[in-house]
Tab-separated table of C-alpha atoms in Angstrom:
chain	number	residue	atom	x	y	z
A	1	UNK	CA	-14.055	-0.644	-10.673
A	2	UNK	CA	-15.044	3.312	-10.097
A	3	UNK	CA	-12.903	5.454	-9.305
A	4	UNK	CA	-9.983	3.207	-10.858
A	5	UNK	CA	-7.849	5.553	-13.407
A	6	UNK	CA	-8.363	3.737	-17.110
A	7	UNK	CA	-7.407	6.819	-19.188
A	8	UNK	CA	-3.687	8.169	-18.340
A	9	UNK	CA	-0.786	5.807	-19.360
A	10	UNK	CA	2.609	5.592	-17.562
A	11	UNK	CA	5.950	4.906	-18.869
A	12	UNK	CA	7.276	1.625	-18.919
A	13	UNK	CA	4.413	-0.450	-16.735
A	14	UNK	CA	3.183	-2.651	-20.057
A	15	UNK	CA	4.383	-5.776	-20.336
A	16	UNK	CA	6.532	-5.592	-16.605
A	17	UNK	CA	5.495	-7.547	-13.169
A	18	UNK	CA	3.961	-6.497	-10.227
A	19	UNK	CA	3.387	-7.455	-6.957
A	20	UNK	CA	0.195	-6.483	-5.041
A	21	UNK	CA	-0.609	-7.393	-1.015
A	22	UNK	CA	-3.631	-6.553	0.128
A	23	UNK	CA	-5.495	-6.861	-3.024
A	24	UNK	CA	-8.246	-8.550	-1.963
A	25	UNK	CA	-9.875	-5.010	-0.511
A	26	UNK	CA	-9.583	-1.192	-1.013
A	27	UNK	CA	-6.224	0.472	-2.415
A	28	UNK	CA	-4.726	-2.870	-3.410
A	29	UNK	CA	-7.330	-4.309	-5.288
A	30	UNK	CA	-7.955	-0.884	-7.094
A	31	UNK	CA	-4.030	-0.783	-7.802
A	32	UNK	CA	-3.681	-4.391	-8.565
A	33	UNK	CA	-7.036	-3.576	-11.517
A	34	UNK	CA	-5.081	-0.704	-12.832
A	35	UNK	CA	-1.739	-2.101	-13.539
A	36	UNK	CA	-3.939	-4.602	-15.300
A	37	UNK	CA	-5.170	-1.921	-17.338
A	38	UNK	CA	-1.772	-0.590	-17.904
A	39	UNK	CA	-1.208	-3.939	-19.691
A	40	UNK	CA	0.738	-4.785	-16.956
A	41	UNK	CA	1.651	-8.639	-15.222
A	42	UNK	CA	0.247	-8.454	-11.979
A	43	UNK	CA	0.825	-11.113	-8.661
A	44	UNK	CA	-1.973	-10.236	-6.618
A	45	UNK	CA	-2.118	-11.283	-2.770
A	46	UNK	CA	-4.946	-11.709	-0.580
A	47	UNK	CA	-6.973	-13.355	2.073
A	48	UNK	CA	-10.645	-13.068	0.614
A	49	UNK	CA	-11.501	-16.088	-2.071
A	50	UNK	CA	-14.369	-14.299	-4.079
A	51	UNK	CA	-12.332	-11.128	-4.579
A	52	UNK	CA	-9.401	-13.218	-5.611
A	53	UNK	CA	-11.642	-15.075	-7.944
A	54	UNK	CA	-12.062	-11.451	-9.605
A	55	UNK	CA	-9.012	-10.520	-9.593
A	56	UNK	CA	-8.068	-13.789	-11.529
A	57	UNK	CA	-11.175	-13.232	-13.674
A	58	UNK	CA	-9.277	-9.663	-15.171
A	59	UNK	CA	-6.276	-11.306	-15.574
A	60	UNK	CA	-4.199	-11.338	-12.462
A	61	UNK	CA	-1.794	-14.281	-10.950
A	62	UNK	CA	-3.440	-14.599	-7.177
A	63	UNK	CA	-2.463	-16.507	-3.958
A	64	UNK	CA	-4.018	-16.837	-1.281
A	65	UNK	CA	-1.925	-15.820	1.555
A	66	UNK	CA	-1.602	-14.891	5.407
A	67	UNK	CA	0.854	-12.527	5.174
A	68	UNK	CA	2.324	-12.879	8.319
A	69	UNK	CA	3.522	-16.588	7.410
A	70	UNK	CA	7.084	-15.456	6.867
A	71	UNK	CA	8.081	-18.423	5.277
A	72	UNK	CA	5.170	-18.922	2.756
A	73	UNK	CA	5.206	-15.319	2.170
A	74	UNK	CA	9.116	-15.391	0.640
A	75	UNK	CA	8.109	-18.906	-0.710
A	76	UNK	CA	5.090	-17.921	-2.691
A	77	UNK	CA	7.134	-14.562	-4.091
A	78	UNK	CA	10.499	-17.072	-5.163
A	79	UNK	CA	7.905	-18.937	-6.900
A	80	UNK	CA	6.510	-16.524	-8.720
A	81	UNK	CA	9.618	-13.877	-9.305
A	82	UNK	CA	11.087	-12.013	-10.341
A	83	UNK	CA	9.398	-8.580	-10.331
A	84	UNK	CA	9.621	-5.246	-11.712
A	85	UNK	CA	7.774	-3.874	-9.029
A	86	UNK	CA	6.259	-4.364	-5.666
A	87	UNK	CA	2.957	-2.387	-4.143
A	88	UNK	CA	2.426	-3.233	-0.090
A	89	UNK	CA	-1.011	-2.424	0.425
A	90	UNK	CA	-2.012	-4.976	3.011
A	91	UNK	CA	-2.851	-3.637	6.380
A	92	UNK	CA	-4.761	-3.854	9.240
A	93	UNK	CA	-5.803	-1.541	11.744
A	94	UNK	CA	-6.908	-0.921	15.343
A	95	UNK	CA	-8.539	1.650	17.272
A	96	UNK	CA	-8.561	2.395	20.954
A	97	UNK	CA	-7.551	4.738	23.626
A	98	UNK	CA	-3.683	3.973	24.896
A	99	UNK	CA	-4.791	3.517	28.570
A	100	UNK	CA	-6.526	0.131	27.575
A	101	UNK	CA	-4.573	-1.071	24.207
A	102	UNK	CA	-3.609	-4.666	24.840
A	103	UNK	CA	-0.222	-5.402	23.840
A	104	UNK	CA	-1.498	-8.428	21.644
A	105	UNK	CA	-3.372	-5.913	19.469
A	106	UNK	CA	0.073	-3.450	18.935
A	107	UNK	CA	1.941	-7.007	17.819
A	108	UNK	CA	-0.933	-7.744	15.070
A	109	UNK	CA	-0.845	-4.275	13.823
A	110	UNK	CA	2.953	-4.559	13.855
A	111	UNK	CA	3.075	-7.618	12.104
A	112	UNK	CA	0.776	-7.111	9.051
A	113	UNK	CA	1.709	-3.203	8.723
A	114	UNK	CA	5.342	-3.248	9.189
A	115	UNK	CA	7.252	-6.804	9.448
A	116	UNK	CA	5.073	-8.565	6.574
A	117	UNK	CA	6.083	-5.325	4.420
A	118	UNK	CA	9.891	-5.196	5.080
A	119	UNK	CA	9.795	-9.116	4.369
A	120	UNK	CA	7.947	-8.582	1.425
A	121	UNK	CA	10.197	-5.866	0.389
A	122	UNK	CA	13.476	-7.823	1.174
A	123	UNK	CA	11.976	-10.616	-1.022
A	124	UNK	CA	11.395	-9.139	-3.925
A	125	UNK	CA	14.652	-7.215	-3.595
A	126	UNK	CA	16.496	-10.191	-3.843
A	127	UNK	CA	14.943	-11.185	-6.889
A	128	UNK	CA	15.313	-7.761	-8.622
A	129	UNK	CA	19.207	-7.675	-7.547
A	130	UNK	CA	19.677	-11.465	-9.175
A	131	UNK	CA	18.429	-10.449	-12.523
A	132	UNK	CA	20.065	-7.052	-11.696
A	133	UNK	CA	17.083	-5.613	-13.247
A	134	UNK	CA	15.828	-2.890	-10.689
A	135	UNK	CA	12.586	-1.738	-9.862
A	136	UNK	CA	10.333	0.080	-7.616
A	137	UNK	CA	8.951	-0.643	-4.473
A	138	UNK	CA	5.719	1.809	-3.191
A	139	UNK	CA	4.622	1.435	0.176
A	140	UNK	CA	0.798	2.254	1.272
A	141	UNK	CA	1.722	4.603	4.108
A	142	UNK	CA	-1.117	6.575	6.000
A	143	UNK	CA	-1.339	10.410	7.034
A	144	UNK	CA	-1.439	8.473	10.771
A	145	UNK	CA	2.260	8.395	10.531
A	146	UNK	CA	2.885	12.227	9.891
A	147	UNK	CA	0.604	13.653	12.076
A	148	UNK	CA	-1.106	12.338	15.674
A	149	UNK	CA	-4.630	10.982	15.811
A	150	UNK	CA	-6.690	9.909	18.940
A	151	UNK	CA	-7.439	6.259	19.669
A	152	UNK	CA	-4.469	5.442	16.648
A	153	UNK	CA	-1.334	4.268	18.756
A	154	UNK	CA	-1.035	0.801	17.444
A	155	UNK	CA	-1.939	2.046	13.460
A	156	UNK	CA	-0.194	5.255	14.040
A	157	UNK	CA	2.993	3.522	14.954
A	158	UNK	CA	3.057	0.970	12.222
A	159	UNK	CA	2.885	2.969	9.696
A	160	UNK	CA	5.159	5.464	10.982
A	161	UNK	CA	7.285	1.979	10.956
A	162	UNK	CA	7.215	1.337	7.515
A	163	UNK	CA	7.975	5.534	6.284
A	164	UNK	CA	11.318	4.611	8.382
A	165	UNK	CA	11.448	0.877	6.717
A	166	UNK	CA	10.910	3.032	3.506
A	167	UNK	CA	13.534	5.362	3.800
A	168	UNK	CA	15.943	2.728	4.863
A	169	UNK	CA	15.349	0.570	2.307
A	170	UNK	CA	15.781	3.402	0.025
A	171	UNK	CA	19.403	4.350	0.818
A	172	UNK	CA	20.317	0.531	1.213
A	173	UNK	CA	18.874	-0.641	-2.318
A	174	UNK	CA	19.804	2.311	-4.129
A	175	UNK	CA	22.803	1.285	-5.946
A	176	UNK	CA	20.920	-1.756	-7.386
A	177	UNK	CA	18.644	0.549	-8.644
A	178	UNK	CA	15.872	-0.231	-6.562
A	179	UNK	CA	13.756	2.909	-5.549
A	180	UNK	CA	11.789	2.903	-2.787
A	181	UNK	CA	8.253	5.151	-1.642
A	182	UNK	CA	5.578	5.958	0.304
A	183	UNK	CA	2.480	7.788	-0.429
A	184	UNK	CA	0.310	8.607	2.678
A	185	UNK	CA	-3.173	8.795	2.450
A	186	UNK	CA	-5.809	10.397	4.444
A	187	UNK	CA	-9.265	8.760	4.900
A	188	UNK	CA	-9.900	6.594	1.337
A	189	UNK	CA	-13.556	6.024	0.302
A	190	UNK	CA	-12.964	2.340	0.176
A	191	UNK	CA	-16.377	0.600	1.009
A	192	UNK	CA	-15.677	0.064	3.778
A	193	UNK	CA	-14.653	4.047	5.038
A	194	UNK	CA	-17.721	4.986	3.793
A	195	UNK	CA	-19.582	3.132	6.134
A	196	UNK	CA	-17.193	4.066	8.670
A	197	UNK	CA	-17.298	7.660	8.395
A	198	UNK	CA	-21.106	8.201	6.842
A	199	UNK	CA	-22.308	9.433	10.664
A	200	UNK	CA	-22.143	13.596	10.206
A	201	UNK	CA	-20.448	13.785	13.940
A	202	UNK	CA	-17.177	11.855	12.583
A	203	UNK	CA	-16.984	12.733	9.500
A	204	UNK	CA	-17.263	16.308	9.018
A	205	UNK	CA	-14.614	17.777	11.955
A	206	UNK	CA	-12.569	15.291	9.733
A	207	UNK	CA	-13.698	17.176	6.443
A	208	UNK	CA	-12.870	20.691	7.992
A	209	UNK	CA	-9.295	19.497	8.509
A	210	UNK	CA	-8.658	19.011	5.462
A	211	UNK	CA	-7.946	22.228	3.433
A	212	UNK	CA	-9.802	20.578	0.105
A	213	UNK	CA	-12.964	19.797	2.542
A	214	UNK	CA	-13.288	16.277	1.136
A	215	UNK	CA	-11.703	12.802	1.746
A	216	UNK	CA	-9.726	10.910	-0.746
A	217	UNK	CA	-10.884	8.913	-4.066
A	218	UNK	CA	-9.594	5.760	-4.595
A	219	UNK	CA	-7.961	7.046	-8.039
A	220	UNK	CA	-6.759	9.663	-5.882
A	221	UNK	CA	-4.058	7.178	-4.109
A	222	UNK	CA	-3.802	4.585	-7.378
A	223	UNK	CA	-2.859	7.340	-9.855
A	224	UNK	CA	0.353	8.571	-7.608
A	225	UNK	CA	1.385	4.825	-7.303
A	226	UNK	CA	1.028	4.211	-10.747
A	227	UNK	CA	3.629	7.096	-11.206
A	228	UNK	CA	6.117	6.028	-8.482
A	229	UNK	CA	6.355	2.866	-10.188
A	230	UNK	CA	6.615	4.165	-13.412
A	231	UNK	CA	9.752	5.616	-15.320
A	232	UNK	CA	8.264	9.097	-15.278
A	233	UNK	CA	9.821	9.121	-11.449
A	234	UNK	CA	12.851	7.329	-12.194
A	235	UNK	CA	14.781	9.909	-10.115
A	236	UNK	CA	12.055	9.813	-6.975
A	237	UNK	CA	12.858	8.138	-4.447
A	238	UNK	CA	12.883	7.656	-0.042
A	239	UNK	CA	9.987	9.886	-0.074
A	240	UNK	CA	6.714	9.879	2.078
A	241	UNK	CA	3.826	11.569	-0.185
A	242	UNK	CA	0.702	12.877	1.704
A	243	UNK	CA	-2.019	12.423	-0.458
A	244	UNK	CA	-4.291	13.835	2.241
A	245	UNK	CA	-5.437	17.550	0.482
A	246	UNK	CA	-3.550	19.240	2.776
A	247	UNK	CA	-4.610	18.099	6.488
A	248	UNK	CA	-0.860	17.504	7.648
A	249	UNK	CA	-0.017	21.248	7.208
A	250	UNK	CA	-2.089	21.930	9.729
């Protein structure tokens, strides 16, 4: 995949397990690649056959799963348990002005952004604290939690949700040695943001907010969770990282 890192090694990923939602798609299909290429055991999650068919094709585990099935959710991670490591990357998001945001559309967001990651987190916990083992859990945040953005309530919210779900988790889990993150990326050239924000009238007042003047690579977002789950930040953890060249100083 381009973009993907495939040079840089991290301490300690080879031969450990992972756990990848979202990986059908964007950040968590480029993540759940690289830990592949990191010689790594990788669980990947999605919703989208072909793509799971690829990931299975470079040597991930993959289940198809809705997410916001608690129950087969915490079934299908039992099953397949316990982890080293756990990367939330599913999400979902929705855009339109607060005045006419249905409140069917905030639960959705909730749901897939927040509640499906704290009950994938909890999970996976429990497995880590049974072989008393440890790990490290990263959350795909968004700069939408640190900063406001029109039209973003519902998105904006969630993932403001799950930096708090991150930092309690954090001081909860500590002692088992369980560390906790979340990076926070600005606009990601997944496919699918590149169609989004190709028109010149969105996309470049977004590119003069950001202090680097361009939007983020997907190796820009995988390399920084390959280190958070790594040993090299053994001592890291409870934080939120922009990864957003600068556009929440502002």
């Amino acid at each position: 995949m381009s973009n993907t890192p495939t040079t840089t090694q991290y301490a300690g990923l080879r031969g450990r397990r992972y756990l990848v939602t979202g990986a059908t798609s964007g950040i968590g299909q480029a993540v759940a690649l690289a830990l592949r290429e990191q010689h790594a055991e990788v669980v990947a999650l999605g919703r989208n056959p072909e793509a799971l068919a690829a990931l299975e094709a470079a040597g991930c585990t993959t289940c198809a799963l809705e997410l916001t099935d608690t129950e087969a959710l915490e079934r299908t991670i039992t099953e397949h348990g316990p982890f080293d490591g756990l990367v939330n990357s599913a999400g979902i998001t929705h855009v339109e002005p607060a005045l006419t945001l249905p409140a069917e559309a905030i639960d959705q967001v909730f749901h897939t952004n927040a509640r499906a990651a704290a009950m994938a987190a909890r999970c996976v916990a429990r497995g880590m604290i049974e072989a008393n083992k440890g790990g490290s859990i990263v959350n795909v945040s968004s700069q939408a939690s640190l900063v406001g953005l029109d039209d973003h309530l519902a998105y904006s919210a969630s993932k403001a949700a799950m930096d708090a779900i991150t930092r309690s988790l954090c001081l909860e889990w500590g002692a088992h040695k369980i560390r906790v993150n979340s990076v926070n990326p600005t606009v990601t050239l997944t496919p699918m943001a590149q169609k989004v924000w190709s028109a010149p009238e969105k996309r470049d007042p977004m590119l003069a907010a950001i202090p680097l003047h361009r939007f983020a690579e997907l190796a820009d977002v995988v390399e920084p969770i390959l280190f958070l789950l790594s040993d090299g930040a053994a001592m890291i953890s409870g934080v939120c990282l922009p990864i957003d060249g600068g556009y929440t100083t502002r």
